[in-house]
């Protein structure tokens, strides 16, 4: 079992890694229309764990010519 004193540091490190826009991400979500486009970087593993719908979509891996699912 993880020592309760280590858990806050582990959680903080994990959240820092997930929020790091310059680090690892394997999904880019673009929302809006030009010139008002917002880009979100995400992690496929999080979507797979949290959303059965997105798990099905991502597991098909059918991309269009522009790389969009």
Short mmCIF file of C-alpha atoms in Angstrom, two decimals:
data_model
loop_
_atom_site.label_atom_id
_atom_site.label_comp_id
_atom_site.label_asym_id
_atom_site.label_seq_id
_atom_site.Cartn_x
_atom_site.Cartn_y
_atom_site.Cartn_z
CA UNK A 1 0.00 0.00 0.00
CA UNK A 2 1.23 3.49 -0.82
CA UNK A 3 2.27 5.57 2.15
CA UNK A 4 -0.29 8.37 2.58
CA UNK A 5 2.52 10.92 2.80
CA UNK A 6 3.69 10.03 -0.72
CA UNK A 7 0.26 10.12 -2.35
CA UNK A 8 -0.04 13.95 -2.58
CA UNK A 9 3.37 14.18 -4.28
CA UNK A 10 2.50 11.37 -6.68
CA UNK A 11 -0.80 13.04 -7.55
CA UNK A 12 0.86 16.42 -8.04
CA UNK A 13 3.51 14.91 -10.31
CA UNK A 14 0.91 13.05 -12.37
CA UNK A 15 -1.26 16.15 -12.79
CA UNK A 16 1.79 18.19 -13.75
CA UNK A 17 2.68 15.66 -16.42
CA UNK A 18 -0.87 15.56 -17.78
CA UNK A 19 -1.08 19.37 -17.90
CA UNK A 20 2.31 19.84 -19.58
CA UNK A 21 1.45 21.16 -23.05
CA UNK A 22 5.03 20.77 -24.25
CA UNK A 23 5.33 17.18 -23.11
CA UNK A 24 3.70 13.93 -24.07
CA UNK A 25 0.25 13.97 -25.66
CA UNK A 26 -1.19 11.77 -28.36
CA UNK A 27 -4.48 13.49 -29.14
CA UNK A 28 -5.07 17.04 -30.35
CA UNK A 29 -8.64 18.35 -30.25
CA UNK A 30 -9.42 21.48 -32.24
CA UNK A 31 -12.69 23.27 -31.48
CA UNK A 32 -14.23 26.22 -33.30
CA UNK A 33 -13.95 27.84 -36.70
CA UNK A 34 -11.24 30.08 -38.08
CA UNK A 35 -10.15 32.49 -36.74
CA UNK A 36 -11.54 31.34 -33.37
CA UNK A 37 -9.96 27.91 -32.96
CA UNK A 38 -9.00 26.52 -29.55
CA UNK A 39 -6.56 23.60 -29.36
CA UNK A 40 -6.56 21.07 -26.52
CA UNK A 41 -3.86 18.44 -26.06
CA UNK A 42 -4.95 15.21 -24.44
CA UNK A 43 -3.94 11.67 -23.54
CA UNK A 44 -5.60 8.69 -25.20
CA UNK A 45 -5.17 6.53 -22.11
CA UNK A 46 -7.27 8.95 -20.05
CA UNK A 47 -10.06 8.94 -22.64
CA UNK A 48 -9.96 5.14 -22.83
CA UNK A 49 -10.28 4.81 -19.06
CA UNK A 50 -12.99 7.44 -18.55
CA UNK A 51 -15.31 7.18 -21.53
CA UNK A 52 -16.70 3.99 -23.10
CA UNK A 53 -17.92 6.09 -26.05
CA UNK A 54 -14.48 7.54 -26.78
CA UNK A 55 -12.90 4.13 -26.18
CA UNK A 56 -15.01 2.74 -29.06
CA UNK A 57 -14.23 5.71 -31.31
CA UNK A 58 -10.50 5.62 -30.61
CA UNK A 59 -10.22 1.83 -30.93
CA UNK A 60 -11.54 1.88 -34.51
CA UNK A 61 -8.66 4.20 -35.50
CA UNK A 62 -10.39 5.12 -38.78
CA UNK A 63 -8.83 8.41 -39.82
CA UNK A 64 -9.87 10.64 -42.68
CA UNK A 65 -7.38 12.00 -45.20
CA UNK A 66 -6.58 14.96 -42.93
CA UNK A 67 -5.84 12.69 -39.94
CA UNK A 68 -9.11 13.40 -38.11
CA UNK A 69 -11.14 10.59 -36.55
#
